[in-house]
Coordinates of C-alpha atoms and ligand atoms in Angstrom, one line a residue:
M1380 CA -15.4 22.5 13.6
V1381 CA -12.8 20.8 11.5
T1382 CA -10.4 19.5 14.4
S1383 CA -13.7 18.1 15.8
A1384 CA -14.4 16.4 13.1
K1385 CA -10.9 14.3 13.2
D1386 CA -11.5 13.7 16.5
A1387 CA -14.6 12.2 15.7
A1388 CA -13.0 10.0 13.3
L1389 CA -10.0 9.0 15.7
G1390 CA -12.7 8.7 18.3
I1391 CA -14.4 5.4 16.5
L1392 CA -11.5 4.3 15.1
R1393 CA -10.1 4.0 18.7
K1394 CA -13.0 2.7 20.5
T1395 CA -14.9 0.8 17.9
Y1396 CA -12.1 -0.9 16.1
G1397 CA -9.1 -0.8 18.3
Y1398 CA -6.7 1.0 16.4
A1399 CA -4.4 3.5 17.9
S1400 CA -3.9 5.6 15.0
F1401 CA -4.6 6.2 10.9
R1402 CA -2.0 5.3 8.7
G1403 CA -1.5 6.8 5.0
Q1404 CA -3.9 9.1 3.5
Q1405 CA -6.3 7.1 5.2
A1406 CA -7.3 10.4 7.7
E1407 CA -7.3 12.7 4.7
I1408 CA -9.6 10.9 2.9
I1409 CA -12.1 10.2 5.6
A1410 CA -12.0 14.1 6.4
H1411 CA -12.6 15.0 2.7
V1412 CA -15.3 13.2 2.5
T1413 CA -17.1 13.3 5.7
A1414 CA -17.5 17.2 4.2
G1415 CA -19.1 16.1 2.0
Q1416 CA -16.8 16.1 -0.8
N1417 CA -16.1 13.4 -3.2
A1418 CA -13.4 11.2 -3.8
F1419 CA -11.4 9.0 -6.0
V1420 CA -9.2 6.5 -3.9
L1421 CA -6.9 4.2 -5.6
M1422 CA -5.2 2.2 -2.9
P1423 CA -3.8 -0.9 -3.1
T1424 CA -5.5 -4.4 -1.6
G1425 CA -4.4 -4.9 2.5
S1426 CA -4.5 -0.6 3.0
W1427 CA -7.8 -1.1 4.6
K1428 CA -9.6 0.9 1.7
S1429 CA -13.2 -0.1 3.3
I1430 CA -12.4 2.4 6.6
C1431 CA -12.4 5.4 4.2
Y1432 CA -16.3 5.2 3.8
Q1433 CA -17.4 3.2 6.6
I1434 CA -16.1 6.2 9.0
P1435 CA -17.4 8.8 7.1
A1436 CA -20.8 7.2 6.6
L1437 CA -20.9 6.6 10.6
C1438 CA -19.8 10.6 11.1
R1439 CA -22.5 11.9 8.8
N1440 CA -26.2 12.0 9.3
G1441 CA -28.1 9.0 7.3
V1442 CA -27.3 5.7 6.3
G1443 CA -24.1 4.9 4.0
I1444 CA -25.0 2.9 0.6
I1445 CA -22.3 0.5 -0.4
V1446 CA -22.4 -0.8 -4.0
S1447 CA -20.2 -4.0 -4.2
P1448 CA -20.4 -6.1 -7.2
L1449 CA -20.8 -9.9 -5.5
I1450 CA -24.2 -10.7 -3.4
A1451 CA -22.0 -13.9 -2.4
L1452 CA -19.3 -12.2 0.0
M1453 CA -21.4 -9.1 1.5
Q1454 CA -22.6 -10.7 3.9
N1455 CA -18.7 -11.2 5.4
Q1456 CA -18.2 -7.6 5.7
V1457 CA -21.4 -7.2 7.5
D1458 CA -20.5 -10.0 10.0
A1459 CA -17.7 -8.4 10.7
L1460 CA -19.0 -4.7 11.0
Q1461 CA -21.7 -6.4 13.5
Q1462 CA -18.5 -7.8 15.5
L1463 CA -17.8 -3.8 16.2
G1464 CA -21.7 -3.4 17.1
I1465 CA -21.8 -1.4 13.9
R1466 CA -25.4 -1.3 12.6
A1467 CA -24.6 -2.6 9.2
A1468 CA -26.9 -5.2 6.8
A1469 CA -26.9 -6.4 3.1
I1470 CA -30.3 -6.0 1.0
N1471 CA -29.8 -9.1 -1.8
S1472 CA -31.7 -11.4 -3.3
S1473 CA -30.5 -14.2 -1.6
M1474 CA -32.0 -12.9 2.5
A1475 CA -35.5 -13.6 3.1
A1476 CA -38.2 -11.2 2.1
A1477 CA -39.2 -10.3 5.9
H1478 CA -35.4 -9.3 6.5
V1479 CA -35.5 -7.3 3.1
A1480 CA -38.6 -5.3 4.7
Q1481 CA -37.3 -4.9 7.5
T1482 CA -33.8 -3.5 6.3
K1483 CA -35.5 -1.5 4.1
D1484 CA -37.4 0.2 6.6
S1485 CA -34.8 0.7 9.2
L1486 CA -33.3 2.6 5.8
R1487 CA -35.7 4.6 5.9
N1488 CA -36.1 6.7 9.0
G1489 CA -31.9 6.5 9.4
G1490 CA -32.0 3.5 12.0
I1491 CA -28.8 1.7 10.6
D1492 CA -25.6 2.8 9.4
L1493 CA -24.4 0.8 6.4
V1494 CA -26.2 -1.0 3.9
Y1495 CA -24.6 -2.9 0.8
V1496 CA -26.4 -3.9 -2.4
A1497 CA -25.5 -4.7 -5.1
P1498 CA -25.2 -2.5 -8.4
E1499 CA -28.7 -4.7 -9.7
R1500 CA -30.7 -4.0 -7.4
L1501 CA -29.6 -0.4 -6.2
L1502 CA -31.0 0.2 -9.9
M1503 CA -34.2 -1.0 -9.6
D1504 CA -36.8 2.2 -9.9
D1505 CA -38.5 0.8 -6.4
F1506 CA -34.9 1.1 -5.2
L1507 CA -34.0 4.4 -5.9
D1508 CA -37.5 5.7 -4.9
L1509 CA -37.2 3.9 -1.8
L1510 CA -33.2 6.2 -1.5
D1511 CA -35.2 9.4 -2.2
A1512 CA -37.5 8.5 0.5
S1513 CA -34.4 7.7 3.3
P1514 CA -31.8 10.2 4.5
I1515 CA -28.3 9.2 2.7
A1516 CA -25.1 9.7 3.9
L1517 CA -22.7 8.6 1.4
F1518 CA -22.3 6.5 -1.8
A1519 CA -19.3 4.6 -1.5
I1520 CA -18.4 2.2 -4.8
D1521 CA -16.5 -0.2 -4.1
E1522 CA -14.6 -2.7 -6.9
A1523 CA -15.1 0.5 -9.2
H1524 CA -13.0 -0.3 -11.9
C1525 CA -15.8 -2.7 -12.9
V1526 CA -17.4 0.6 -14.5
S1527 CA -14.6 0.8 -17.3
Q1528 CA -14.7 -1.4 -20.1
W1529 CA -11.0 -1.2 -20.4
G1530 CA -10.7 -2.5 -17.1
H1531 CA -10.7 -6.4 -16.6
D1532 CA -13.7 -7.3 -14.8
F1533 CA -16.3 -4.5 -17.0
R1534 CA -19.9 -5.2 -15.9
P1535 CA -22.6 -3.2 -17.9
H1536 CA -25.1 -2.4 -14.6
Y1537 CA -21.3 -0.2 -12.7
K1538 CA -21.6 2.2 -16.0
Q1539 CA -25.0 3.2 -15.6
L1540 CA -24.3 4.3 -11.9
S1541 CA -23.6 7.3 -13.2
I1542 CA -27.0 7.8 -12.4
L1543 CA -26.3 8.9 -9.0
A1544 CA -24.4 12.2 -9.6
E1545 CA -27.5 13.1 -11.5
R1546 CA -30.0 12.3 -9.0
F1547 CA -29.0 12.7 -5.9
P1548 CA -26.1 16.0 -6.1
A1549 CA -25.4 16.3 -2.7
V1550 CA -24.6 12.9 -1.2
P1551 CA -21.1 12.6 -1.6
R1552 CA -19.8 9.5 -3.6
I1553 CA -16.7 8.1 -2.4
A1554 CA -15.3 5.7 -5.9
L1555 CA -12.5 3.1 -4.6
T1556 CA -10.8 0.6 -6.2
A1557 CA -7.3 -1.6 -5.7
T1558 CA -6.4 -2.1 -9.5
A1559 CA -6.6 0.4 -12.3
D1560 CA -4.5 1.6 -15.1
I1561 CA -4.8 5.8 -16.3
P1562 CA -8.0 5.1 -18.7
T1563 CA -9.0 2.8 -15.9
R1564 CA -9.3 6.1 -13.8
K1565 CA -9.7 8.4 -16.2
D1566 CA -13.2 6.4 -17.4
I1567 CA -14.1 5.8 -13.4
I1568 CA -14.1 9.6 -13.0
D1569 CA -15.8 10.0 -15.9
C1570 CA -18.3 7.6 -15.3
L1571 CA -19.5 9.0 -11.8
Q1572 CA -18.7 12.4 -12.1
L1573 CA -15.8 12.8 -9.6
A1574 CA -14.1 15.2 -11.6
D1575 CA -14.8 18.2 -9.2
G1576 CA -13.7 15.8 -6.0
K1577 CA -10.4 14.8 -5.0
S1578 CA -8.5 11.6 -6.5
F1579 CA -6.5 10.2 -4.0
I1580 CA -3.9 7.8 -5.3
A1581 CA -1.2 5.6 -2.7
G1582 CA 1.4 3.5 -4.7
F1583 CA 0.3 0.1 -5.6
D1584 CA 3.1 -1.7 -3.7
R1585 CA 2.3 -4.6 -1.1
P1586 CA 5.9 -4.7 0.1
N1587 CA 4.8 -8.0 2.2
I1588 CA 4.0 -10.5 -0.4
H1589 CA 7.5 -11.8 -2.0
Y1590 CA 7.1 -12.6 -5.8
S1591 CA 8.5 -15.7 -7.3
I1592 CA 8.3 -16.8 -11.2
V1593 CA 9.6 -20.2 -11.8
V1594 CA 9.9 -22.1 -15.6
K1595 CA 7.5 -25.0 -15.6
N1596 CA 8.6 -28.3 -15.3
S1597 CA 6.0 -30.2 -13.9
A1598 CA 3.6 -27.4 -12.3
R1599 CA 2.3 -29.7 -9.8
Q1600 CA 5.1 -31.3 -8.6
Q1601 CA 6.5 -27.2 -8.4
V1602 CA 3.3 -26.4 -6.4
L1603 CA 3.4 -29.0 -3.8
K1604 CA 7.1 -28.5 -3.5
F1605 CA 6.3 -24.9 -2.5
I1606 CA 3.3 -25.7 -0.3
K1607 CA 5.1 -28.5 1.4
E1608 CA 8.3 -26.3 2.4
N1609 CA 6.5 -22.7 3.3
H1610 CA 2.8 -23.4 3.4
A1611 CA 1.7 -26.7 5.1
E1612 CA -0.5 -25.4 7.5
D1613 CA -1.6 -22.1 5.7
S1614 CA -4.4 -21.0 4.0
G1615 CA -4.2 -20.3 0.2
I1616 CA -5.1 -20.0 -3.5
V1617 CA -4.0 -22.3 -6.1
Y1618 CA -4.8 -20.9 -9.4
C1619 CA -5.2 -23.2 -13.1
L1620 CA -6.8 -22.3 -16.4
S1621 CA -8.8 -25.4 -16.8
R1622 CA -12.1 -26.3 -14.2
N1623 CA -10.4 -30.0 -15.2
T1624 CA -7.3 -28.6 -14.1
A1625 CA -9.0 -27.5 -11.5
D1626 CA -10.8 -30.8 -9.2
E1627 CA -7.6 -32.6 -10.2
T1628 CA -5.1 -30.5 -8.6
A1629 CA -7.9 -30.3 -6.0
S1630 CA -7.9 -34.2 -5.3
W1631 CA -4.5 -34.8 -6.1
L1632 CA -3.2 -32.2 -2.7
C1633 CA -5.9 -34.4 -0.6
E1634 CA -4.4 -37.2 -1.6
Q1635 CA -0.9 -35.4 -0.4
G1636 CA -2.7 -34.7 2.8
F1637 CA -3.7 -30.9 2.6
K1638 CA -7.2 -29.6 3.0
A1639 CA -7.9 -27.9 -0.7
L1640 CA -11.3 -28.0 -2.3
P1641 CA -11.7 -27.0 -6.5
Y1642 CA -13.5 -23.9 -7.2
H1643 CA -14.5 -22.7 -10.7
A1644 CA -17.8 -21.7 -12.9
G1645 CA -18.9 -25.7 -13.8
L1646 CA -19.5 -26.5 -10.0
P1647 CA -23.0 -25.8 -9.4
A1648 CA -24.0 -22.9 -6.9
D1649 CA -24.5 -24.8 -4.2
V1650 CA -21.1 -27.0 -3.7
R1651 CA -19.4 -23.0 -5.0
T1652 CA -20.9 -21.5 -1.9
R1653 CA -20.4 -24.2 0.7
H1654 CA -16.0 -24.6 -0.9
Q1655 CA -16.3 -20.9 -0.1
E1656 CA -17.3 -20.9 2.9
K1657 CA -15.3 -23.8 4.2
F1658 CA -12.1 -21.8 3.0
L1659 CA -13.5 -18.7 5.3
K1660 CA -14.3 -20.4 7.9
E1661 CA -11.2 -22.7 8.4
D1662 CA -8.1 -22.6 9.4
G1663 CA -6.1 -24.2 6.6
V1664 CA -7.9 -24.2 3.1
I1665 CA -6.3 -24.7 0.0
M1666 CA -8.6 -23.2 -2.5
V1667 CA -7.6 -24.7 -6.3
A1668 CA -9.5 -22.4 -8.4
T1669 CA -9.9 -21.1 -12.4
I1670 CA -10.4 -17.1 -12.2
A1671 CA -13.8 -17.5 -11.4
F1672 CA -13.2 -17.1 -8.0
G1673 CA -11.9 -14.0 -5.7
M1674 CA -13.3 -10.8 -6.4
G1675 CA -14.1 -9.6 -3.7
I1676 CA -12.8 -12.1 -1.1
D1677 CA -11.9 -10.1 2.0
K1678 CA -10.1 -13.4 4.0
P1679 CA -6.9 -11.5 5.2
D1680 CA -5.0 -14.5 6.1
V1681 CA -4.5 -16.1 3.0
R1682 CA -0.9 -16.7 3.2
F1683 CA 0.2 -17.5 -0.3
V1684 CA -1.5 -17.7 -4.2
A1685 CA 0.2 -19.8 -6.4
H1686 CA -0.1 -19.9 -10.2
M1687 CA 0.1 -23.2 -12.0
N1688 CA -0.3 -21.3 -15.7
I1689 CA 0.5 -17.7 -16.8
P1690 CA -2.3 -15.4 -16.0
K1691 CA -3.7 -13.3 -18.3
N1692 CA -2.1 -10.1 -18.2
I1693 CA -0.2 -8.1 -15.5
E1694 CA -3.3 -6.2 -14.0
A1695 CA -5.1 -10.1 -13.5
Y1696 CA -1.7 -11.2 -11.8
Y1697 CA -1.4 -8.1 -9.6
Q1698 CA -5.3 -8.8 -8.9
E1699 CA -4.9 -12.5 -8.0
T1700 CA -1.7 -12.4 -5.9
G1701 CA -3.1 -9.6 -4.0
R1702 CA -5.4 -11.6 -2.4
A1703 CA -2.4 -12.3 -0.4
G1704 CA -1.4 -10.9 2.6
R1705 CA -4.0 -8.1 3.2
D1706 CA -3.3 -8.4 6.8
G1707 CA 0.0 -7.3 5.7
L1708 CA 1.9 -10.0 7.5
P1709 CA 3.9 -11.7 4.5
A1710 CA 2.6 -13.6 2.4
N1711 CA 4.3 -15.7 -0.7
A1712 CA 3.2 -15.3 -4.5
L1713 CA 4.5 -17.9 -6.6
M1714 CA 3.8 -18.7 -10.9
V1715 CA 5.2 -21.5 -12.6
Y1716 CA 5.2 -20.3 -16.5
G1717 CA 6.2 -21.9 -19.5
M1718 CA 5.6 -21.4 -23.5
E1719 CA 2.2 -23.2 -24.3
D1720 CA 0.2 -21.0 -21.5
A1721 CA 1.2 -18.3 -23.2
A1722 CA 0.1 -20.3 -26.8
M1723 CA -2.7 -21.0 -25.2
Q1724 CA -4.1 -17.4 -23.9
R1725 CA -2.8 -16.4 -27.0
S1726 CA -5.8 -18.2 -28.7
F1727 CA -8.5 -17.1 -25.8
I1728 CA -7.7 -13.6 -27.5
E1729 CA -7.9 -14.7 -30.7
N1730 CA -11.1 -16.8 -30.3
S1731 CA -13.1 -14.3 -28.2
A1732 CA -15.7 -11.9 -29.5
A1733 CA -14.0 -9.0 -28.9
P1734 CA -13.3 -6.3 -31.2
E1735 CA -10.1 -5.6 -33.4
L1736 CA -8.8 -3.1 -31.1
Q1737 CA -9.4 -4.6 -27.8
K1738 CA -7.8 -8.1 -29.5
R1739 CA -4.5 -5.7 -29.9
I1740 CA -4.5 -4.3 -26.6
E1741 CA -4.5 -8.0 -25.1
H1742 CA -2.2 -9.2 -27.2
Q1743 CA 0.1 -6.5 -25.8
K1744 CA -0.5 -6.7 -22.4
L1745 CA -0.2 -10.5 -22.5
N1746 CA 3.2 -9.7 -23.8
A1747 CA 4.2 -7.1 -20.7
L1748 CA 3.3 -10.5 -18.5
L1749 CA 5.8 -12.1 -20.7
G1750 CA 8.2 -9.5 -19.9
L1751 CA 7.2 -9.8 -16.5
C1752 CA 8.1 -13.7 -16.3
E1753 CA 11.6 -13.2 -18.3
A1754 CA 12.5 -9.7 -16.3
A1755 CA 16.4 -10.4 -15.3
C1756 CA 15.7 -7.3 -13.5
C1757 CA 13.7 -6.9 -10.1
R1758 CA 9.8 -8.1 -10.4
R1759 CA 8.1 -5.8 -8.5
Q1760 CA 10.0 -3.3 -10.2
V1761 CA 9.1 -4.6 -13.9
I1762 CA 5.0 -4.8 -12.0
L1763 CA 5.0 -1.2 -10.6
E1764 CA 6.3 0.0 -13.9
Y1765 CA 3.5 -1.3 -15.4
F1766 CA 1.7 0.6 -13.5
G1767 CA 3.2 3.6 -13.9
D1768 CA 4.9 3.7 -10.3
T1769 CA 8.5 3.2 -9.3
C1770 CA 10.6 1.5 -6.5
P1771 CA 13.9 1.0 -5.8
P1772 CA 14.8 -2.8 -5.9
C1773 CA 12.9 -4.9 -3.4
G1774 CA 14.9 -7.3 -2.2
N1775 CA 11.7 -9.3 -1.4
C1776 CA 11.5 -11.5 -4.5
D1777 CA 13.7 -14.4 -6.9
T1778 CA 15.4 -11.9 -8.7
C1779 CA 16.7 -9.7 -6.3
Q1780 CA 17.5 -12.4 -3.7
A1781 CA 19.5 -14.4 -6.8
P1782 CA 20.1 -12.1 -9.3
P1783 CA 20.3 -13.9 -12.8
E1784 CA 23.4 -13.8 -15.0
T1785 CA 22.9 -12.1 -17.9
F1786 CA 24.7 -12.7 -21.3
D1787 CA 25.0 -10.7 -24.7
G1788 CA 22.8 -12.8 -26.6
T1789 CA 23.2 -10.6 -29.8
V1790 CA 24.7 -13.2 -32.1
A1791 CA 22.0 -16.2 -30.4
A1792 CA 18.6 -13.7 -30.8
Q1793 CA 20.2 -13.3 -34.5
K1794 CA 20.8 -16.9 -35.1
A1795 CA 17.2 -18.2 -33.7
L1796 CA 15.3 -15.2 -35.5
S1797 CA 17.1 -15.9 -39.1
C1798 CA 15.9 -19.7 -38.0
V1799 CA 12.6 -18.9 -37.9
Y1800 CA 12.7 -16.9 -40.9
R1801 CA 14.3 -19.5 -43.0
T1802 CA 11.7 -22.0 -42.0
D1803 CA 9.3 -19.6 -43.2
Q1804 CA 7.1 -19.3 -39.9
R1805 CA 5.4 -21.8 -39.4
F1806 CA 7.0 -23.7 -36.8
G1807 CA 7.0 -23.8 -32.9
V1808 CA 10.1 -24.1 -30.8
A1809 CA 10.5 -28.0 -30.4
Y1810 CA 11.3 -27.8 -34.2
L1811 CA 13.0 -24.4 -34.5
T1812 CA 15.4 -25.7 -31.5
E1813 CA 16.0 -29.2 -33.9
V1814 CA 17.1 -27.0 -36.8
L1815 CA 19.4 -25.2 -34.9
L1816 CA 21.5 -28.0 -33.2
G1817 CA 21.5 -30.0 -36.6
A1818 CA 19.4 -32.9 -35.5
T1819 CA 19.8 -35.1 -38.5
D1820 CA 18.0 -38.3 -37.4
D1821 CA 14.7 -35.9 -37.7
E1822 CA 12.8 -36.9 -40.4
R1823 CA 10.7 -33.7 -41.2
I1824 CA 13.5 -31.9 -41.5
R1825 CA 14.8 -33.6 -44.2
S1826 CA 11.1 -33.9 -45.7
F1827 CA 11.2 -30.0 -45.6
G1828 CA 14.8 -29.5 -47.1
H1829 CA 15.8 -27.6 -43.9
D1830 CA 18.5 -29.4 -43.9
Q1831 CA 20.0 -27.5 -46.3
I1832 CA 19.6 -23.8 -44.8
S1833 CA 21.6 -21.5 -43.3
T1834 CA 21.2 -21.9 -40.1
F1835 CA 21.0 -25.5 -39.6
G1836 CA 23.6 -26.4 -37.2
I1837 CA 24.5 -23.2 -36.3
G1838 CA 23.5 -23.5 -32.8
R1839 CA 25.4 -26.1 -31.3
E1840 CA 27.1 -23.6 -28.6
Y1841 CA 24.2 -24.0 -26.8
S1842 CA 21.6 -27.0 -25.1
K1843 CA 18.3 -27.5 -26.2
A1844 CA 16.4 -26.2 -22.8
E1845 CA 19.3 -22.7 -23.4
W1846 CA 17.6 -22.5 -26.9
Q1847 CA 14.2 -22.7 -25.4
S1848 CA 14.7 -20.2 -22.6
I1849 CA 16.6 -18.1 -25.5
F1850 CA 13.2 -18.4 -27.3
R1851 CA 10.8 -17.6 -24.4
Q1852 CA 12.9 -14.8 -23.6
L1853 CA 12.7 -13.7 -27.7
V1854 CA 9.0 -13.9 -27.8
A1855 CA 9.1 -11.8 -24.1
Q1856 CA 11.1 -9.2 -25.7
N1857 CA 8.3 -8.9 -28.4
L1858 CA 10.7 -9.9 -31.1
L1859 CA 9.0 -13.0 -32.1
A1860 CA 5.1 -14.0 -31.7
V1861 CA 3.2 -16.9 -31.8
D1862 CA 0.8 -17.1 -34.4
T1863 CA -2.7 -17.8 -33.4
T1864 CA -4.1 -18.7 -37.1
G1865 CA -2.0 -21.4 -37.5
H1866 CA -0.6 -23.8 -35.2
G1867 CA 1.4 -21.7 -32.5
G1868 CA 4.4 -21.3 -34.8
L1869 CA 6.6 -18.4 -34.1
K1870 CA 6.9 -15.5 -36.4
L1871 CA 8.9 -12.3 -36.8
T1872 CA 7.5 -9.0 -35.3
P1873 CA 8.0 -5.8 -36.7
Q1874 CA 10.5 -5.2 -33.7
G1875 CA 12.6 -8.9 -34.8
Q1876 CA 12.9 -7.4 -38.1
A1877 CA 14.1 -4.1 -37.6
F1878 CA 16.1 -6.0 -34.9
L1879 CA 18.0 -8.3 -37.7
K1880 CA 17.8 -5.0 -40.1
E1881 CA 19.9 -2.8 -37.7
K1882 CA 21.9 -5.0 -35.9
K1883 CA 20.7 -4.3 -32.4
T1884 CA 22.5 -5.6 -29.7
L1885 CA 20.6 -8.2 -26.5
R1886 CA 21.3 -9.2 -23.7
L1887 CA 19.5 -12.0 -22.0
R1888 CA 19.3 -14.1 -19.2
K1889 CA 21.2 -17.2 -18.7
Y1890 CA 19.6 -20.6 -18.5
A1891 CA 19.9 -21.4 -14.8
G1892 CA 19.1 -24.9 -15.0
K1893 CA 17.8 -26.2 -11.8
I1894 CA 15.4 -24.3 -9.9
K1895 CA 15.3 -22.5 -6.5
L1896 CA 12.0 -22.5 -4.9
K1897 CA 12.3 -21.7 -1.0
V1898 CA 11.0 -18.2 -0.2
A1899 CA 9.5 -19.7 3.7
A1900 CA 7.8 -16.2 4.8
R1901 CA 8.5 -15.4 8.4
L1902 CA 5.6 -15.1 9.6
A1903 CA 6.2 -14.2 13.1
Q1904 CA 8.4 -11.3 13.0
G1905 CA 7.7 -7.5 12.9
F1906 CA 6.1 -7.6 16.4
D1907 CA 7.9 -6.1 19.6
G1908 CA 9.0 -9.2 21.7
D1909 CA 9.1 -12.8 20.7
V1910 CA 5.3 -14.6 19.7
D1911 CA 5.0 -17.0 22.0
Q1912 CA 4.1 -20.3 19.1
G1913 CA 2.6 -22.3 21.8
L1914 CA 0.2 -19.4 23.3
F1915 CA -0.5 -18.2 19.3
A1916 CA -1.6 -21.5 18.7
A1917 CA -4.1 -21.8 21.9
L1918 CA -5.8 -18.3 21.3
K1919 CA -6.4 -19.4 17.8
A1920 CA -8.1 -22.4 19.1
A1921 CA -10.2 -20.5 21.2
R1922 CA -11.0 -18.1 18.4
L1923 CA -11.7 -21.0 15.8
S1924 CA -14.6 -22.2 18.5
L1925 CA -16.1 -19.0 19.1
S1926 CA -16.5 -18.3 15.3
K1927 CA -17.9 -21.8 14.7
A1928 CA -20.2 -21.5 17.5
Q1929 CA -21.6 -18.1 15.2
N1930 CA -21.1 -19.1 12.6
V1931 CA -19.0 -16.1 11.0
P1932 CA -15.1 -16.5 9.9
P1933 CA -11.8 -16.7 12.5
Y1934 CA -11.0 -13.4 11.1
V1935 CA -14.2 -11.5 12.5
I1936 CA -13.3 -12.6 15.5
F1937 CA -10.1 -11.4 15.6
H1938 CA -7.5 -10.9 12.5
D1939 CA -4.0 -13.1 12.8
K1940 CA -2.5 -9.8 13.3
T1941 CA -4.0 -9.0 16.6
L1942 CA -3.2 -12.9 18.2
Y1943 CA 0.2 -12.6 17.6
E1944 CA 0.7 -9.3 19.2
M1945 CA -1.1 -10.6 21.8
A1946 CA 1.1 -13.7 22.2
A1947 CA 4.0 -11.4 22.2
H1948 CA 2.8 -8.6 24.9
K1949 CA 0.6 -11.6 27.0
P1950 CA -1.9 -8.6 27.8
A1951 CA -2.7 -9.5 31.9
S1952 CA -5.0 -6.9 32.3
P1953 CA -8.6 -5.3 30.1
T1954 CA -6.6 -2.3 30.2
E1955 CA -3.7 -4.2 28.6
L1956 CA -5.8 -6.1 26.3
L1957 CA -7.2 -2.4 24.9
R1958 CA -3.5 -1.7 23.8
I1959 CA -3.9 -4.3 21.6
S1960 CA -4.4 -3.4 17.9
G1961 CA -7.6 -4.4 16.8
V1962 CA -8.6 -4.6 20.1
G1963 CA -11.9 -2.3 20.6
E1964 CA -14.5 -2.2 23.3
R1965 CA -17.5 -4.4 21.5
K1966 CA -14.8 -6.8 21.3
M1967 CA -13.5 -6.3 24.7
E1968 CA -17.0 -6.9 26.2
R1969 CA -17.6 -9.4 24.0
Y1970 CA -14.4 -11.8 24.5
G1971 CA -11.9 -10.1 26.3
Q1972 CA -12.3 -12.2 29.7
I1973 CA -12.2 -15.1 27.0
F1974 CA -8.3 -14.6 25.7
L1975 CA -7.5 -13.1 29.1
D1976 CA -8.4 -16.7 30.4
V1977 CA -6.3 -18.4 27.7
I1978 CA -3.2 -16.1 28.1
G1979 CA -3.7 -16.3 32.4
Q1980 CA -3.5 -20.2 31.8
H1981 CA -0.6 -20.1 29.1
E1982 CA 1.2 -18.4 31.5
D1983 CA 0.3 -20.6 35.0
K1984 CA 1.4 -23.7 32.4
E1985 CA 4.4 -22.5 32.0
K1986 CA 5.0 -21.2 35.3
A1987 CA 5.0 -24.6 36.4
A1988 CA 6.9 -26.1 34.4
R1989 CA 9.6 -24.0 35.3
Ligands
ZN1206 ZN1 13.1 -7.1 -5.7

């Protein structure tokens, strides 16, 4: 019995999806849910979580109901499933009434495999009644961290999904998320009543993403250089803090010859939808966006994510950078950061309507992010430790590849902290640096009498840039804090006071001066045999014309990874083509001959040229 269920799942994976074997915990989760058990699944983005509910829904009697937060993105998921020959549909307000009625009928009589709905729709009385009258295989709650107020995308309707356990106790529930710290996990399990089920926690690591964090001098130029050198033809996302910057940066990138589009909450809904569609359906589009963009985006071939400002916290950073490289191929994450961003994030927190406790938590989370920015050790280690995970130095981040030099910063820290204290904890980095350097031409210093204090001119052993780096690190290490109630001056934290009193020691990162940015992703590696780049381009062109004709994103036809494999192995017959990952029976039927022809023609041309 158990064996036959496992065989059935593997059969679907091979025939329908075109993959030879499951990865990681997928097989175990699928067996568990297919057997009717509840599950909580925490897996990094790009580990193909959705298969963990899709296959059980296909194996069990009835329809799988998928709760998904954004209706805008349901259609892409449905398109991808339909390409595989799976009967999937969405029910939402953007659809014509006749289509909704038809889908509801299919749901009622079990004539469909998977239905996607937003929580708001699912919770409507008439929809719950419909579910009562329909055969349900399972409930899958995607992006389950939206349940929790501690998570970063809290959605009140998600919390009300607790009704599923009460009203449909016999239907298995599977909650899935890629980002949840420990309190968030607990909230999800409590709210959805999953304690009797099993938790499947995979590591958080995304080994194919290269991390790189650099100090800001000109965010635009730095990001441009990064794109030009590493991603001239690729799809990517550039995140900015404000709508204005998003607009300006997008048009500036267009002037530089890139296909760039802005995306933020200030744009009309139809423009947002159009830009998102372009990003999904064309190759090589750069989305310049505020954080309003990206949730639930499952475009697998985003090759880079660049931050022009620091994000809110490490969770947000990990989720935003996690949109790169979901296909498992190499991808790059670049963050450009400066102290002024930190001050701005602080004031966002202070000016929000959140209760004091929440604000305190947000400040601590921001401190952890600054710690990541100033880390002298492996970036990945810092990130994973934040989520309670560990790894050895990764070799795939900027600090691993060019370890920053460190020095005994005890005396420098003492001087900086005393200077803050002696000037009454009211001034910013620029002013404090002038005092430490003993600037005699500064009117303000004289007018405040700060040329008479003991820290005046005691820091001449370091340059202005070096002092700025030292101050950033002291903030990152939480010895100093930016005062958000006044004008953003620096003040000593309790840890900073303890540091001075207890005469602690401290190592700091040496200021690097010129910043190395090149982080090229070696895309065509990791396949058996060499990828024929000319053939890859021809396959990509064939894919684009197929996707355009059907108005679906190219990756819905075949992932880049599948095309790379074709371009490396050059299958010459249907049997050989079926061995390529991602070529299932339905896609073989529909597209097999087209791609075999492209490969055949390419081979003939090569032969003729020889
Ligand atoms: Zn590393």
